[in-house]
Structures are given as C-alpha cells and as structure tokens.
mmCIF file of C-alpha atoms in Angstrom:
data_model
loop_
_atom_site.group_PDB
_atom_site.id
_atom_site.type_symbol
_atom_site.label_atom_id
_atom_site.label_comp_id
_atom_site.label_asym_id
_atom_site.label_seq_id
_atom_site.Cartn_x
_atom_site.Cartn_y
_atom_site.Cartn_z
ATOM 1 C CA MET A 1 144.538 117.724 161.154
ATOM 2 C CA ALA A 2 146.096 114.763 163.050
ATOM 3 C CA ALA A 3 146.545 111.532 161.344
ATOM 4 C CA LYS A 4 143.867 108.860 162.194
ATOM 5 C CA PHE A 5 142.715 105.358 161.602
ATOM 6 C CA VAL A 6 139.087 105.349 160.301
ATOM 7 C CA LEU A 7 137.482 102.219 161.404
ATOM 8 C CA LYS A 8 134.299 101.410 159.358
ATOM 9 C CA MET A 9 131.963 98.712 158.137
ATOM 10 C CA SER A 10 132.326 97.411 154.485
ATOM 11 C CA GLY A 11 129.279 95.256 153.887
ATOM 12 C CA ASP A 12 129.049 92.894 156.895
ATOM 13 C CA GLN A 13 132.844 93.204 157.520
ATOM 14 C CA PHE A 14 135.143 95.631 159.248
ATOM 15 C CA MET A 15 138.050 97.555 157.874
ATOM 16 C CA PHE A 16 140.073 100.601 158.465
ATOM 17 C CA ASN A 17 141.937 103.331 156.455
ATOM 18 C CA LEU A 18 145.085 105.173 157.838
ATOM 19 C CA GLN A 19 144.685 108.812 156.880
ATOM 20 C CA ALA A 20 147.594 111.063 156.996
ATOM 21 C CA GLY A 21 147.363 114.447 158.600
ATOM 22 C CA ASN A 22 146.342 115.984 155.164
ATOM 23 C CA GLY A 23 143.308 113.630 155.061
ATOM 24 C CA GLN A 24 144.883 111.420 152.327
ATOM 25 C CA THR A 25 144.412 107.713 152.723
ATOM 26 C CA VAL A 26 147.749 106.131 152.795
ATOM 27 C CA LEU A 27 146.985 102.633 153.818
ATOM 28 C CA THR A 28 143.913 100.515 153.557
ATOM 29 C CA SER A 29 143.390 97.295 155.613
ATOM 30 C CA GLU A 30 142.231 93.881 154.656
ATOM 31 C CA ARG A 31 138.589 92.920 155.616
ATOM 32 C CA TYR A 32 137.987 91.417 159.089
ATOM 33 C CA THR A 33 134.949 89.650 160.227
ATOM 34 C CA THR A 34 134.894 91.160 163.787
ATOM 35 C CA LYS A 35 135.559 94.624 165.062
ATOM 36 C CA ALA A 36 137.996 93.125 167.599
ATOM 37 C CA ALA A 37 140.095 91.529 164.730
ATOM 38 C CA ALA A 38 140.076 94.951 162.811
ATOM 39 C CA THR A 39 141.136 96.659 166.133
ATOM 40 C CA ASN A 40 144.007 94.110 166.445
ATOM 41 C CA GLY A 41 144.741 95.096 162.881
ATOM 42 C CA ILE A 42 145.248 98.646 163.805
ATOM 43 C CA ALA A 43 147.452 97.737 166.680
ATOM 44 C CA SER A 44 149.603 95.657 164.341
ATOM 45 C CA VAL A 45 149.987 98.572 161.856
ATOM 46 C CA LYS A 46 151.098 100.760 164.825
ATOM 47 C CA LYS A 47 153.554 97.972 165.947
ATOM 48 C CA ASN A 48 155.003 97.333 162.422
ATOM 49 C CA ALA A 49 154.952 100.573 160.544
ATOM 50 C CA ALA A 50 158.347 101.901 161.596
ATOM 51 C CA ASP A 51 160.021 98.649 160.455
ATOM 52 C CA ASP A 52 161.365 99.025 156.730
ATOM 53 C CA GLY A 53 161.564 95.320 156.494
ATOM 54 C CA LYS A 54 157.799 94.892 156.879
ATOM 55 C CA TYR A 55 157.101 96.740 153.493
ATOM 56 C CA GLU A 56 157.062 95.126 150.094
ATOM 57 C CA MET A 57 156.700 96.958 146.783
ATOM 58 C CA THR A 58 154.636 95.221 144.220
ATOM 59 C CA ALA A 59 156.266 94.101 141.003
ATOM 60 C CA SER A 60 155.200 97.254 139.292
ATOM 61 C CA GLY A 61 156.743 99.393 142.019
ATOM 62 C CA MET A 62 153.535 101.484 142.104
ATOM 63 C CA ARG A 63 151.995 99.900 145.220
ATOM 64 C CA PHE A 64 153.161 98.556 148.621
ATOM 65 C CA ASN A 65 151.999 96.332 151.272
ATOM 66 C CA LEU A 66 152.559 96.345 154.985
ATOM 67 C CA ARG A 67 153.121 92.860 156.638
ATOM 68 C CA ALA A 68 152.843 91.839 160.227
ATOM 69 C CA GLY A 69 155.422 89.831 161.979
ATOM 70 C CA ASN A 70 153.744 86.589 160.836
ATOM 71 C CA GLY A 71 153.956 87.819 157.245
ATOM 72 C CA GLN A 72 150.317 88.422 156.858
ATOM 73 C CA VAL A 73 149.438 91.492 154.861
ATOM 74 C CA ILE A 74 147.679 94.018 157.224
ATOM 75 C CA GLY A 75 147.295 96.755 154.678
ATOM 76 C CA GLY A 76 148.093 98.070 151.241
ATOM 77 C CA SER A 77 148.530 101.282 149.568
ATOM 78 C CA GLN A 78 146.653 102.901 146.695
ATOM 79 C CA ASN A 79 148.254 102.792 143.126
ATOM 80 C CA TYR A 80 150.772 105.512 142.751
ATOM 81 C CA SER A 81 151.923 107.234 139.647
ATOM 82 C CA SER A 82 155.561 106.315 140.319
ATOM 83 C CA ALA A 83 157.878 104.283 142.336
ATOM 84 C CA GLU A 84 159.037 107.461 144.033
ATOM 85 C CA ALA A 85 155.532 108.450 145.010
ATOM 86 C CA ALA A 86 154.902 104.971 146.372
ATOM 87 C CA THR A 87 158.105 105.388 148.635
ATOM 88 C CA ALA A 88 156.771 108.657 149.775
ATOM 89 C CA GLY A 89 153.492 106.823 150.655
ATOM 90 C CA MET A 90 155.383 104.283 152.761
ATOM 91 C CA ASP A 91 157.103 107.234 154.511
ATOM 92 C CA ALA A 92 153.800 108.744 155.250
ATOM 93 C CA VAL A 93 152.536 105.437 156.893
ATOM 94 C CA LYS A 94 155.725 105.319 158.984
ATOM 95 C CA ARG A 95 155.134 108.951 160.255
ATOM 96 C CA ALA A 96 151.429 108.679 160.722
ATOM 97 C CA ALA A 97 150.869 105.226 162.365
ATOM 98 C CA ALA A 98 152.358 105.539 165.720
ATOM 99 C CA GLU A 99 150.430 108.501 166.982
ATOM 100 C CA ALA A 100 147.267 108.224 164.985
ATOM 101 C CA LEU A 101 144.101 108.064 166.946
ATOM 102 C CA VAL A 102 141.081 105.822 166.040
ATOM 103 C CA ASP A 103 137.941 107.306 164.438
ATOM 104 C CA ASP A 104 135.434 104.534 165.168
ATOM 105 C CA GLN A 105 132.624 104.949 162.549
ATOM 106 C CA THR A 106 131.069 101.469 163.038
ATOM 107 C CA ALA A 107 128.295 102.613 165.369
ATOM 108 C CA ASP A 108 128.950 99.730 167.745
ATOM 109 C CA SER A 109 128.459 97.176 165.134
ATOM 110 C CA GLU A 110 130.727 94.612 166.748
ATOM 111 C CA SER A 111 127.749 92.455 167.560
ATOM 112 C CA LYS A 112 127.365 91.474 163.831
#
C-alpha cells in the first residue's frame, strides 16, 4: 500500500492524517476551519517534511511536531514507547510525505 494523506472531517472542522505504506498513522494535523486550509496544510507537510530542522521532539522525547516555515505546528505524532521509536516515526514521515496521495473522505464538505 502506498503512503497517503487521509483528509476527513472532525466535527465541523477538517483534519488529515499521514499514513505510511503499512497503514500506520505517522502524523496527525491540527484542525482547520476550511477544506482549503487543510489542503494547504498537506502541501506544507510535503514541503517541510524532508527538512530535519522543521522537527522538534517534546520534552519527554516520546513525541514530535513538524513545523512550517513560519514556525506553526502543522502536525504531530502519536506517543511512542521510546525516543528511538519517535525518531523512526520522523523518518517515516520524511519517507512518506513527498509522494503520498490524498484520500479525500470529506464528501465535498468544503461548503461548511
């Protein structure tokens, strides 16, 4: 299975998950008020994912965030069991993001 961004609704807002080729979610976005903003978030992940400097580990070392060029968080990881596992998660985002397709599951809800 190829990596993909799953674009979906969360209540009345939009969000996306980046799923690696094995189906595991490796990055979850912030919530967006419009579909266009969520789509721009996906583009930002694609643009920034390869840049090591855009990642930050949390104080515990068990989670990471990916930041856009303006410093805003565009996605975060799940809680990992170790710092090594979190680093492997970052590597999975780097590998998956650039070529991932978008699976739009919003059913054309952009008018909300």
